[in-house]
Tab-separated table of C-alpha atoms and ligand atoms in Angstrom:
chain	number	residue	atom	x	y	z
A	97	UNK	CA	211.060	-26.027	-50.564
A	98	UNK	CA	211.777	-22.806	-48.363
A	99	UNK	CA	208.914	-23.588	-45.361
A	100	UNK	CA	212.143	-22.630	-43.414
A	101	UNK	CA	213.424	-19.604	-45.424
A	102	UNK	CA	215.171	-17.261	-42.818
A	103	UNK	CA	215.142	-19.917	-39.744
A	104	UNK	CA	218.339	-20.152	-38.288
A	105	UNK	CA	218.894	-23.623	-36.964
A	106	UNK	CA	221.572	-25.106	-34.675
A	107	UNK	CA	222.595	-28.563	-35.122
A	108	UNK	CA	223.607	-30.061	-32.063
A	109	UNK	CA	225.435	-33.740	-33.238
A	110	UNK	CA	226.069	-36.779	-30.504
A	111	UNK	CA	228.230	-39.575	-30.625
A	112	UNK	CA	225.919	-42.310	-32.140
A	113	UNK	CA	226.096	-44.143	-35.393
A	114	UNK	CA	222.903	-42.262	-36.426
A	115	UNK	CA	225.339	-39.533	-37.080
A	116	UNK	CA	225.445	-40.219	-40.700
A	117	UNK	CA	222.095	-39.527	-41.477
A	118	UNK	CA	222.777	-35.716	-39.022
A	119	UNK	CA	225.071	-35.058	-42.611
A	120	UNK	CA	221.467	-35.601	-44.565
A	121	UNK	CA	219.442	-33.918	-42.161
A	122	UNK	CA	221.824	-31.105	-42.661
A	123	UNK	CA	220.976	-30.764	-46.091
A	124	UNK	CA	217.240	-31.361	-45.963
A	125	UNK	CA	216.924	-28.051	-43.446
A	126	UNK	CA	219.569	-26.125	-46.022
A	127	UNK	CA	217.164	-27.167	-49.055
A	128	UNK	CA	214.329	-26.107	-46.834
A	129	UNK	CA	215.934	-22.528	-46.815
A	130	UNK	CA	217.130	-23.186	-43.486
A	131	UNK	CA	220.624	-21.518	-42.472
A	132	UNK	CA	222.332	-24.219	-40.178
A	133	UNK	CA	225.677	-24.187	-37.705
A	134	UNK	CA	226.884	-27.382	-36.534
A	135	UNK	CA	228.152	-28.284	-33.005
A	136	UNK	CA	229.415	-31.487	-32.675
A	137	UNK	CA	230.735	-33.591	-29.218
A	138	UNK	CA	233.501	-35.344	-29.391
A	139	UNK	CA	232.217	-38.629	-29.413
A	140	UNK	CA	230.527	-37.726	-32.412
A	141	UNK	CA	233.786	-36.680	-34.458
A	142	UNK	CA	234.725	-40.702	-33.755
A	143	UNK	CA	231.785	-41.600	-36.025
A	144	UNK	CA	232.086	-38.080	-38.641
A	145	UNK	CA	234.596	-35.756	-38.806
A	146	UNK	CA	233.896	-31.721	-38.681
A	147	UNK	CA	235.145	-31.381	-42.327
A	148	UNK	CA	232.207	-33.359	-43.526
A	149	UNK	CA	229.857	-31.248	-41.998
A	150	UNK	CA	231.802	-28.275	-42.967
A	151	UNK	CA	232.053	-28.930	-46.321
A	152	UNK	CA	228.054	-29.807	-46.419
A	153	UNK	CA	227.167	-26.180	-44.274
A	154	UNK	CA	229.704	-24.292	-46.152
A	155	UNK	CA	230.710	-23.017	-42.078
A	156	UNK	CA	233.321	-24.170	-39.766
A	157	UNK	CA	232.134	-26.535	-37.295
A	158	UNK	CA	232.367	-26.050	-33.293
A	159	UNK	CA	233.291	-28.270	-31.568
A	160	UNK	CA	235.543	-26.487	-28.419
A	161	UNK	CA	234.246	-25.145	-25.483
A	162	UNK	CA	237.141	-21.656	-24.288
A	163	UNK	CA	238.958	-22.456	-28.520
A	164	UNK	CA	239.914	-18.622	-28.684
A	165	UNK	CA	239.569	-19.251	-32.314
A	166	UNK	CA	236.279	-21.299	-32.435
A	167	UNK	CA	235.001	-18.097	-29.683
A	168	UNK	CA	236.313	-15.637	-32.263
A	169	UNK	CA	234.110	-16.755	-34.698
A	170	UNK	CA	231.234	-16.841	-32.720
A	171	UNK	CA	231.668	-17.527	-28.739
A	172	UNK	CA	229.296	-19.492	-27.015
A	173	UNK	CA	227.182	-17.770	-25.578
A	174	UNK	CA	226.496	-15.813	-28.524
A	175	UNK	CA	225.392	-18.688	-30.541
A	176	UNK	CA	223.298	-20.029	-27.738
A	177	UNK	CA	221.303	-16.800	-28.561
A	178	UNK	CA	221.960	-17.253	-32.134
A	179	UNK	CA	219.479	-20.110	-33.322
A	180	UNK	CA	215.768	-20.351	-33.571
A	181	UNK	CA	215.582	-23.697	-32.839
A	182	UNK	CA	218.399	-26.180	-31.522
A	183	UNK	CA	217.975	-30.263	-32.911
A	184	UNK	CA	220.123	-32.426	-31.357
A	185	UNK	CA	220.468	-35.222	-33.521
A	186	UNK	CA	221.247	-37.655	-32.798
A	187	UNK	CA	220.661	-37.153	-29.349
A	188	UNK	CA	222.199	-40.014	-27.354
A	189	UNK	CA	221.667	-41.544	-23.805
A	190	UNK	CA	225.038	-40.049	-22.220
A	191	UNK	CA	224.385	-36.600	-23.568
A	192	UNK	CA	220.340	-36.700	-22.267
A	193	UNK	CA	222.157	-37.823	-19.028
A	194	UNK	CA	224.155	-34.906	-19.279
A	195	UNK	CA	222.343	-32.595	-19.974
A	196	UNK	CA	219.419	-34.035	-17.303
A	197	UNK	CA	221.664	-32.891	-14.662
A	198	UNK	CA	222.620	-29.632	-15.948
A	199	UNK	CA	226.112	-30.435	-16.841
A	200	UNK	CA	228.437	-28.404	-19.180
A	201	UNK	CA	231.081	-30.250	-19.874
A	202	UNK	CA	231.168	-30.032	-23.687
A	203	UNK	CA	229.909	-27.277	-25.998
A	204	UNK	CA	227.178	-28.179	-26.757
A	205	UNK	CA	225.754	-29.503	-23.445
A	206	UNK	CA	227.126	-25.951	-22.340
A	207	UNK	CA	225.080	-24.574	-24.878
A	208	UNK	CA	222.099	-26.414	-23.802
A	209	UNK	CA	222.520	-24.525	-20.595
A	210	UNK	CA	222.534	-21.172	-21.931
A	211	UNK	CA	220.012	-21.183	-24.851
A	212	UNK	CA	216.338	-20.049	-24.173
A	213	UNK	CA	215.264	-21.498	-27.836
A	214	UNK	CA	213.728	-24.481	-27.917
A	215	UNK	CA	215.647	-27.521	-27.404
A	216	UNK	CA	214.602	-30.684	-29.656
A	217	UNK	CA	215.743	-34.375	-28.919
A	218	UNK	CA	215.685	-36.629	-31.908
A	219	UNK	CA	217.110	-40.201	-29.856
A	220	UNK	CA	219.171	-42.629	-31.190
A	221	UNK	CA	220.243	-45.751	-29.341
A	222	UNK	CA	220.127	-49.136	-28.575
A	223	UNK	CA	216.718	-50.314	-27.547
A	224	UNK	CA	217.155	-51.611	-24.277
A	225	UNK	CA	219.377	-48.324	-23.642
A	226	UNK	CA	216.103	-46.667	-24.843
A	227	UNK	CA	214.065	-48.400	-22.897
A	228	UNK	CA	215.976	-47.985	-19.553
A	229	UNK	CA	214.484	-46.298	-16.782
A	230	UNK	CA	217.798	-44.285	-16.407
A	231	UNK	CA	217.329	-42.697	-19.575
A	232	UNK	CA	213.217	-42.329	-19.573
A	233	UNK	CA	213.327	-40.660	-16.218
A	234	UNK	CA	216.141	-38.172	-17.630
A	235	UNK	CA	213.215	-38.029	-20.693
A	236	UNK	CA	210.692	-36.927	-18.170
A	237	UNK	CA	212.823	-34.308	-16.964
A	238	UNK	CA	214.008	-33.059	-20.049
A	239	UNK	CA	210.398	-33.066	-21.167
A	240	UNK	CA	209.261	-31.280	-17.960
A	241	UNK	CA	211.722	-28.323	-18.833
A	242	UNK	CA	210.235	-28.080	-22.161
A	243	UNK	CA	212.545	-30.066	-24.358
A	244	UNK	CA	210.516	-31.654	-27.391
A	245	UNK	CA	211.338	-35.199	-28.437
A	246	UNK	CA	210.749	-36.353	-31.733
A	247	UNK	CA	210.927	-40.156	-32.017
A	248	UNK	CA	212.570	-42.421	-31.678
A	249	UNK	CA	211.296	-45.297	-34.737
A	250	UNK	CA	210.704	-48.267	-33.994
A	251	UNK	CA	212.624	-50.857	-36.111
A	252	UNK	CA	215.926	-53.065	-37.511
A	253	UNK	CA	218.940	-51.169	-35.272
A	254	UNK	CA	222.526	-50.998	-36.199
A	255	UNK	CA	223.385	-53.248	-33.162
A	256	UNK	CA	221.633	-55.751	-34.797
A	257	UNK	CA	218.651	-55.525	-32.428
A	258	UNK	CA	215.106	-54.262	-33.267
A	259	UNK	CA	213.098	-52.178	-31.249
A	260	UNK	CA	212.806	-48.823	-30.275
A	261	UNK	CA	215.668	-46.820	-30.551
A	262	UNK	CA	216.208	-45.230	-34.240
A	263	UNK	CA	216.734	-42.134	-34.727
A	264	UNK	CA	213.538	-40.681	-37.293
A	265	UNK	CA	214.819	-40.849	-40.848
A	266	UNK	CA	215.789	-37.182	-42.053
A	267	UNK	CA	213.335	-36.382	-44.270
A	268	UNK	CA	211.113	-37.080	-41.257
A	269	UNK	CA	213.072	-34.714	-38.748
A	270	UNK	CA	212.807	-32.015	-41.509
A	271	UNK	CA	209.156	-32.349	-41.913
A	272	UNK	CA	208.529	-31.834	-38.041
A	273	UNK	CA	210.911	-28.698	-37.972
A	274	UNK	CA	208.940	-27.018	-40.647
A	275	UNK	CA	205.889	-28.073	-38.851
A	276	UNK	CA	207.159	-26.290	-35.845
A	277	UNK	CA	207.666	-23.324	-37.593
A	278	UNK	CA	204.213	-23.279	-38.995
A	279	UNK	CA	202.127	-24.015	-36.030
A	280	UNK	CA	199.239	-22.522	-37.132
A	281	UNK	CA	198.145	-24.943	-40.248
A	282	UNK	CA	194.408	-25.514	-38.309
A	283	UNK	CA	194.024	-21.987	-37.412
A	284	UNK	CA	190.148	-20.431	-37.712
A	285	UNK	CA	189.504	-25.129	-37.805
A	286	UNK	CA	186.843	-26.510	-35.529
A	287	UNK	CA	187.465	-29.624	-34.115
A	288	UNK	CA	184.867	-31.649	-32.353
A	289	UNK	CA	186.760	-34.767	-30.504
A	290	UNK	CA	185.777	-37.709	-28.135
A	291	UNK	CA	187.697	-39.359	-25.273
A	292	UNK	CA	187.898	-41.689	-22.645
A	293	UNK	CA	185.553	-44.359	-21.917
A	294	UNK	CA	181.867	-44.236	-21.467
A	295	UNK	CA	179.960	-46.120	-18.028
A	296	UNK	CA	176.611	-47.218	-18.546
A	297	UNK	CA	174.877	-47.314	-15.301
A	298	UNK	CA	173.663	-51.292	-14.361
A	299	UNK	CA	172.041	-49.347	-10.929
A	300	UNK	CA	172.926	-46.854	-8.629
A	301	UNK	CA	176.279	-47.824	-7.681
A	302	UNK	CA	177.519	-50.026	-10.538
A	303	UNK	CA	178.389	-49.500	-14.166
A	304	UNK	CA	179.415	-51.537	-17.450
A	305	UNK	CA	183.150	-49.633	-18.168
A	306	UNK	CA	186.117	-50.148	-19.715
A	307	UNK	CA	190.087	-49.578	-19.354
A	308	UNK	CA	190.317	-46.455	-21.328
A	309	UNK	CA	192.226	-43.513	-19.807
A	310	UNK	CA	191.482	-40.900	-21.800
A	311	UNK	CA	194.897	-39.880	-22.465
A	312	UNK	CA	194.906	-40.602	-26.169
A	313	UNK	CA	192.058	-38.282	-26.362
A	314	UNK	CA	193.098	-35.473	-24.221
A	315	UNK	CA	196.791	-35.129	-26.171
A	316	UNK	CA	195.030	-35.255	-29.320
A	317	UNK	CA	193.068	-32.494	-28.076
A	318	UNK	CA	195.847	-30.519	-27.212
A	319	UNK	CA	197.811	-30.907	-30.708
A	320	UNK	CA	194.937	-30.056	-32.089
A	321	UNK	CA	194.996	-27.130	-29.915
A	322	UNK	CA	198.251	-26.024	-30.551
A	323	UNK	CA	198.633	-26.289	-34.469
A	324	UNK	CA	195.543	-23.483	-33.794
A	325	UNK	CA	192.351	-25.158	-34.169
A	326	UNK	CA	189.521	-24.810	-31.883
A	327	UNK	CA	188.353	-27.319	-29.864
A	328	UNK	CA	185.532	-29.230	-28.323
A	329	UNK	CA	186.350	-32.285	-26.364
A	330	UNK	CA	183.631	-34.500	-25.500
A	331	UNK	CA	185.134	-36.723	-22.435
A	332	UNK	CA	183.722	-39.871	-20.610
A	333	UNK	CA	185.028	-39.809	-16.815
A	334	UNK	CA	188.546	-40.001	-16.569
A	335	UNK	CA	191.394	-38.853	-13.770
A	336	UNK	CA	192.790	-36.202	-16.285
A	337	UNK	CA	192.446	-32.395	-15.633
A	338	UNK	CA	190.312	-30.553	-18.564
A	339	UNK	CA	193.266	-28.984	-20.912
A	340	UNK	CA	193.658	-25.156	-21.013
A	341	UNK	CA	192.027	-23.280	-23.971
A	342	UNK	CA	189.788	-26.171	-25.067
A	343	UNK	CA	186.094	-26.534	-24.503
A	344	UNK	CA	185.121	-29.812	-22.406
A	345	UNK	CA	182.105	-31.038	-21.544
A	346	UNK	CA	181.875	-33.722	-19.456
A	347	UNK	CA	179.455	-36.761	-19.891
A	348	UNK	CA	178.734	-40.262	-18.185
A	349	UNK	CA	176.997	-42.795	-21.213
A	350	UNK	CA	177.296	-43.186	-24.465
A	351	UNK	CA	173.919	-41.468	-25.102
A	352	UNK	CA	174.910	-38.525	-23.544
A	353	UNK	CA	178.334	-38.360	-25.456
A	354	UNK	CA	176.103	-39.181	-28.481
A	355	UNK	CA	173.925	-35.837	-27.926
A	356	UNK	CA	176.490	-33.921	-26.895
A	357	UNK	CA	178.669	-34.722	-30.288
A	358	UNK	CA	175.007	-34.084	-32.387
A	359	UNK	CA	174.513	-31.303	-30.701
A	360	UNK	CA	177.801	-29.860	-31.614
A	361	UNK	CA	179.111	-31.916	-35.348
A	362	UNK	CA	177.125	-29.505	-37.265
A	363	UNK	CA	179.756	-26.698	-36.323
A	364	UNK	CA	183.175	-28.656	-36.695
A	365	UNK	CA	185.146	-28.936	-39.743
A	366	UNK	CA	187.254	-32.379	-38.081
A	367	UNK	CA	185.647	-35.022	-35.981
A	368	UNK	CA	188.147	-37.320	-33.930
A	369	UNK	CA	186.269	-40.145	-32.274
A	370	UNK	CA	188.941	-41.339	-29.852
A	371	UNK	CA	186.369	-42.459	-27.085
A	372	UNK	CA	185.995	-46.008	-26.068
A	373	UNK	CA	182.596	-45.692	-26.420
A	374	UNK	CA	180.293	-48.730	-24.457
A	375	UNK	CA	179.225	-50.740	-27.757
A	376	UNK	CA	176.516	-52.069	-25.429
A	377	UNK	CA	174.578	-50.734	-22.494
A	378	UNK	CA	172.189	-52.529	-19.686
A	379	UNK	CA	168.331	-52.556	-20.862
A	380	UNK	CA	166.985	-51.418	-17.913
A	381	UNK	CA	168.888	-49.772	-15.393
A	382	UNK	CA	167.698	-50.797	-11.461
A	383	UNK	CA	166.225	-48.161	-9.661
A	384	UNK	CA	167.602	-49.310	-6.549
A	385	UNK	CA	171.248	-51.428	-5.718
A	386	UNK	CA	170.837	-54.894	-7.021
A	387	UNK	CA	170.995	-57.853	-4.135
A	388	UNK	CA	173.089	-60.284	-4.537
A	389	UNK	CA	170.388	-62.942	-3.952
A	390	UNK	CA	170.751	-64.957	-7.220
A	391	UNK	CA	173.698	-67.195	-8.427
A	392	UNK	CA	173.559	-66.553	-11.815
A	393	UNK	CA	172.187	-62.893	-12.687
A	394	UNK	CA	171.651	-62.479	-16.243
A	395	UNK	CA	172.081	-58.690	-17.657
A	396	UNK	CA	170.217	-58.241	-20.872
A	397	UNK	CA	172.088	-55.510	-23.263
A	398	UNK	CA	171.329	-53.414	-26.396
A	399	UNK	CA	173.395	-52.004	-28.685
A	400	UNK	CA	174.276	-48.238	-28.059
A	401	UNK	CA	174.198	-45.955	-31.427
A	402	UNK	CA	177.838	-45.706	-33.134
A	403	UNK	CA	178.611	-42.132	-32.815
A	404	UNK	CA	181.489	-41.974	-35.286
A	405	UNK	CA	179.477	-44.121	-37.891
A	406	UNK	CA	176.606	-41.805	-37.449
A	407	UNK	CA	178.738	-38.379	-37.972
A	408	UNK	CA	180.476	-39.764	-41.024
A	409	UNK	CA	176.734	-40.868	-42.064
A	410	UNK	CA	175.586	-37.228	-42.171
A	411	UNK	CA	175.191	-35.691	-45.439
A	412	UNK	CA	177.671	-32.997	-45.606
A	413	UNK	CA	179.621	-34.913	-42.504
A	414	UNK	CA	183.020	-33.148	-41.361
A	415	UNK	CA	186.531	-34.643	-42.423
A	416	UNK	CA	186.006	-37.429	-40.091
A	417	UNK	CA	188.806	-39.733	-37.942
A	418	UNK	CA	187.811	-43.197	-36.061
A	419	UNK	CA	190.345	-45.372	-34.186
A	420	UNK	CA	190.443	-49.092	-34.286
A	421	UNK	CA	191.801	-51.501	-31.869
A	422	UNK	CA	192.882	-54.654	-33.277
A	423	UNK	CA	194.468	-57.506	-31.567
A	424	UNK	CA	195.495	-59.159	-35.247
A	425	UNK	CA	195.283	-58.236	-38.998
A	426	UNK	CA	195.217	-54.589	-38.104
A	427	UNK	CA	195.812	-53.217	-41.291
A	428	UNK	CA	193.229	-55.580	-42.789
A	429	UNK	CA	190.725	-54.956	-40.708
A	430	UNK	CA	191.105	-51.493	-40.043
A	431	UNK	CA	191.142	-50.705	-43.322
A	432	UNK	CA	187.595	-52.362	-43.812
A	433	UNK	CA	186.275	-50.324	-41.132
A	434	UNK	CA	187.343	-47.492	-42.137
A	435	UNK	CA	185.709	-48.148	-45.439
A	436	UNK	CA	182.617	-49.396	-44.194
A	437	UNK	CA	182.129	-45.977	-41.681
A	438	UNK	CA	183.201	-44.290	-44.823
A	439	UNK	CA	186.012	-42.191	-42.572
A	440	UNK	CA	188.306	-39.816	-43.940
A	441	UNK	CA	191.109	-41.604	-41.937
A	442	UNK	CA	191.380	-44.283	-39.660
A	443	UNK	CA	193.901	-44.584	-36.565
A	444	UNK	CA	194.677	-48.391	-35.705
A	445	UNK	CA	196.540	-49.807	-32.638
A	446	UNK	CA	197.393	-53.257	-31.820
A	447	UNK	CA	195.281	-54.128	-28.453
A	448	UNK	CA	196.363	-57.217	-26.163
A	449	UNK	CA	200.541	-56.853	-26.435
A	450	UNK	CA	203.101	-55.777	-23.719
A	451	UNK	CA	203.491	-52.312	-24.210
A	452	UNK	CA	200.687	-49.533	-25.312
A	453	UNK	CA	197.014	-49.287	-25.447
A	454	UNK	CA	194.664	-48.817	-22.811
A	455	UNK	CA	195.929	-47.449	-19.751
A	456	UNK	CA	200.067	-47.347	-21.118
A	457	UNK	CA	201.221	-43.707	-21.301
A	458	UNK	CA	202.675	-44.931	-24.719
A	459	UNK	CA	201.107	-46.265	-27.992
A	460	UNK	CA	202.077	-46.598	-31.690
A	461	UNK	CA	199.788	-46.178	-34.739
A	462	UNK	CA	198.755	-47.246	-37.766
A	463	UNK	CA	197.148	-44.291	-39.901
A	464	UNK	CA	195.242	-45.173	-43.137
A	465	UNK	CA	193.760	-42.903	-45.435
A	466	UNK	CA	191.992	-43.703	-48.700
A	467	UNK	CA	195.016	-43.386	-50.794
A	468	UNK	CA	198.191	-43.525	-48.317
A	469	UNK	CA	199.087	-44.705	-44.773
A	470	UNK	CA	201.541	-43.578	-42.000
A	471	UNK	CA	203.167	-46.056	-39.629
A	472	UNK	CA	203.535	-44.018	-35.997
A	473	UNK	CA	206.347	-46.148	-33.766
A	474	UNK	CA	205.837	-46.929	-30.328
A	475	UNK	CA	206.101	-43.473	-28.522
A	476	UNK	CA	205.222	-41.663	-25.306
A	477	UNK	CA	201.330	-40.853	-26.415
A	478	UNK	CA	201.422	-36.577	-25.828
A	479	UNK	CA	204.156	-37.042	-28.977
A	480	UNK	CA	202.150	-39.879	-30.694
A	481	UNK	CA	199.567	-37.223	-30.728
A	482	UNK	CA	201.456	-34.081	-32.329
A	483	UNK	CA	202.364	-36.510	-35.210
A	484	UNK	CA	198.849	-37.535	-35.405
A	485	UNK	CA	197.674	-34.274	-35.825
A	486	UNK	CA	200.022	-33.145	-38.260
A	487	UNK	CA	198.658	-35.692	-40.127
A	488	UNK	CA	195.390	-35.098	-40.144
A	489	UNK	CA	196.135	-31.522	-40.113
A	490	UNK	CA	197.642	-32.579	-43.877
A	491	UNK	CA	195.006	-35.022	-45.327
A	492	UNK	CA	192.280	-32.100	-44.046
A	493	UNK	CA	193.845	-29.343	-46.392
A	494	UNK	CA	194.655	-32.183	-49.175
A	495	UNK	CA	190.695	-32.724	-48.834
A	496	UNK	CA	189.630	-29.316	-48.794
B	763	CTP	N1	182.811	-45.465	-31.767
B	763	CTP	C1	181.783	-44.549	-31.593
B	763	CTP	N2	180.594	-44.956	-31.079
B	763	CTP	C2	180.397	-46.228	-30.703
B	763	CTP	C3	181.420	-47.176	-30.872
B	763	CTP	C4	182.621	-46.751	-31.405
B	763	CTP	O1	181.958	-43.375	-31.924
B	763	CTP	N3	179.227	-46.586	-30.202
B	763	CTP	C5	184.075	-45.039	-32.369
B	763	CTP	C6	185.255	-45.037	-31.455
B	763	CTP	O2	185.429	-43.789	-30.825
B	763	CTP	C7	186.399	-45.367	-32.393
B	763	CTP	C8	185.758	-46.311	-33.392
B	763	CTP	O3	184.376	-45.975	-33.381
B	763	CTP	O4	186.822	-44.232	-33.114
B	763	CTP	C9	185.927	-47.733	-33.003
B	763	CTP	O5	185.105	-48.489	-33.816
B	763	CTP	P1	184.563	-49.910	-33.418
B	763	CTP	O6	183.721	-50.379	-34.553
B	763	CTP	O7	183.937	-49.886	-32.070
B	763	CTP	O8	185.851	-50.679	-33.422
B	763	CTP	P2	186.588	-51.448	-32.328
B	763	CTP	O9	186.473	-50.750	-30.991
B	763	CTP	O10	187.955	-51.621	-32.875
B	763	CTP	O11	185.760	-52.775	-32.151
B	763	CTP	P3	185.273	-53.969	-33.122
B	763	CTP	O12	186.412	-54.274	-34.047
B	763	CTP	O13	184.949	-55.001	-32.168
B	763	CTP	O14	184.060	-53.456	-33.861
């Protein structure tokens, strides 16, 4: 591998048990062609001492903040300005805390301060430490800076627990920094997508809906977007504000998202059908606001025309991407749907459970493919999306 031949990347290590797997990580960006500097708290030398990382980077460790010989090397500042990218990993709650508040009471939360490269989280911690509101509002604010986040899994914890709160294997980590570095994997791609939900008038004032936001759609848009692709976003009504640098067109029903994605498919190379599309609509739509004068009022419904089936249907049909929501069996019956709308690649979630879905500003995924499948953990859904994309980013070149 050498995706990151001349990338100069700083490790930034925490005090978490995930530390371990930083040693790994460190040699998965060095086979990558990455050069990599360590920085390390001092909670983190209680779990792995500097010489291990030493040894494994071949360079002395920093770990001081003012060491006149740790500055001699290479002061602070100077290696702030040093890296292309900084990975903190594993990034724990008490050092998102810190850094949150713009403390610099370490190195390498002082370094944090003074870098202008771009800052990646990769969280490790207990769930419920995860899942705090303490540490998701420091998240938010980290995220509103412009710090990236990349996980955590979901899964069997060190503490014994399971849940969110893992830090993403190495391998994993790696993959997403040499992703970062090659943004542009869908550049000169068309992508034709669909989101939110569609209404389907009943009269004038009233409509046949459903809970979809839209925000599944609109971040898949926008990693779409940024790995370079071009795209056309197809939205039902939704509260969101159209993304910068994508083409959206607005529609109500399902027939109009249904002529507006013909109208278009013919040009795209990748068709995401993300929408919540109305499987039914009313028969007859009242001219004027129904009474209500009856105690039982019957509406009558037909079937409205399955876009994604349709597109996949076509004879030269685009590398093509449906979502499924499944309250059981997901990967059973996604898997026959995807199948039976021949797609290229099919996007499950599990419907009716505590946290994601409709409405939730996370979600996980389930991504099948005729001869693989990724498992997505539970994450906030603008990251959810990225990974999504650089999947299908991948399976469209393995296609093509
Ligand atoms: N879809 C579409 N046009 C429709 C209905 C669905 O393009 N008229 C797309 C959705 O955007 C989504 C996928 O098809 O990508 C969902 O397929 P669907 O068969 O509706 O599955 P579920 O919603 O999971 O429902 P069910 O299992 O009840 O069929």
């Amino acid at each position: 591998m050498s995706g990151l031949a001349n990338k100069k990347i700083l490790l930034g290590v925490t005090g978490g048990i995930a530390c371990y797997k930083s040693a790994v990580l460190l040699r998965a960006l060095q086979s990558a062609g990455a050069e990599v500097r360590v920085v390390m708290t001092p909670a983190a030398q209680a779990f792995v001492t500097p010489l291990t990382f030493q040894a494994l980077s071949g360079h002395p460790v920093y770990t001081e903040l003012l060491d006149p010989a740790q500055e001699a090397a290479m002061d602070h500042i100077s290696l702030a300005r040093w890296a292309d990218l900084v990975m903190i990993a594993p990034a724990t709650a008490d050092f998102m805390a810190r850094v949150a508040t713009g403390q610099a009471n370490d190195l390498l939360a002082t370094l944090c301060l003074a870098t202008e490269t771009q800052i990646v989280l990769a969280p490790a911690m207990n769930r419920q430490m995860w899942l705090n509101s303490a540490t998701q509002d420091n998240l938010q604010r980290l995220i509103q800076r412009g710090y990236l986040c990349w996980g955590p899994d979901d899964g069997a914890q060190a503490c014994g627990e399971t849940g969110p709160g893992r830090m993403l294997e190495p391998e994993a980590l790696c993959q997403l920094v040499e992703n970062y570095f090659s943004p542009g994997t869908l550049q000169g791609v068309k992508v034709l997508i669909t989101a939110g939900a569609t209404r389907e008038p009943i009269d004038p004032v009233r409509y046949v809906g459903n809970r979809s936001s839209g925000k599944m759609g609109y971040a898949v848009a926008e990693s779409m977007r940024d790995l370079g692709a071009e795209v056309t976003l197809v939205s039902g009504p939704t509260a969101l504000t159209s993304p910068s640098k994508i083409t959206t067109i607005q529609v109500e029903t399902a027939a109009e998202m249904y002529s507006s994605v013909m109208a278009h498919v013919d040009n795209c190379d990748i068709f995401i059908a993300v929408a919540a599309v109305a499987d039914y609509r009313p028969n007859h739509i009242a001219s004027n606001k129904i009474k209500k004068n009856k105690e039982i009022l019957a509406l009558e419904l037909v079937k409205n025309p399955d876009i994604l089936a349709e597109v996949a249907a076509k004879n030269d049909p685009p590398f093509t991407v449906g979502f499924a929501a499944e309250t059981d069996q997901v990967e059973q019956y996604a898997d026959e749907k995807r199948r039976r709308k021949q797609l290229d690649m099919i996007a499950a979630n599990r419907v009716g459970s505590r946290v994601g879905g409709f409405e939730s500003d996370q979600n996980a995924l389930l991504l099948l493919w005729q001869d693989g499948r990724e498992e997505l953990p539970m994450m906030e859904k603008s990251y959810l999306a990225q990974r999504l994309a650089e999947r299908i980013a991948k399976q469209f070149h393995a296609r093509n």
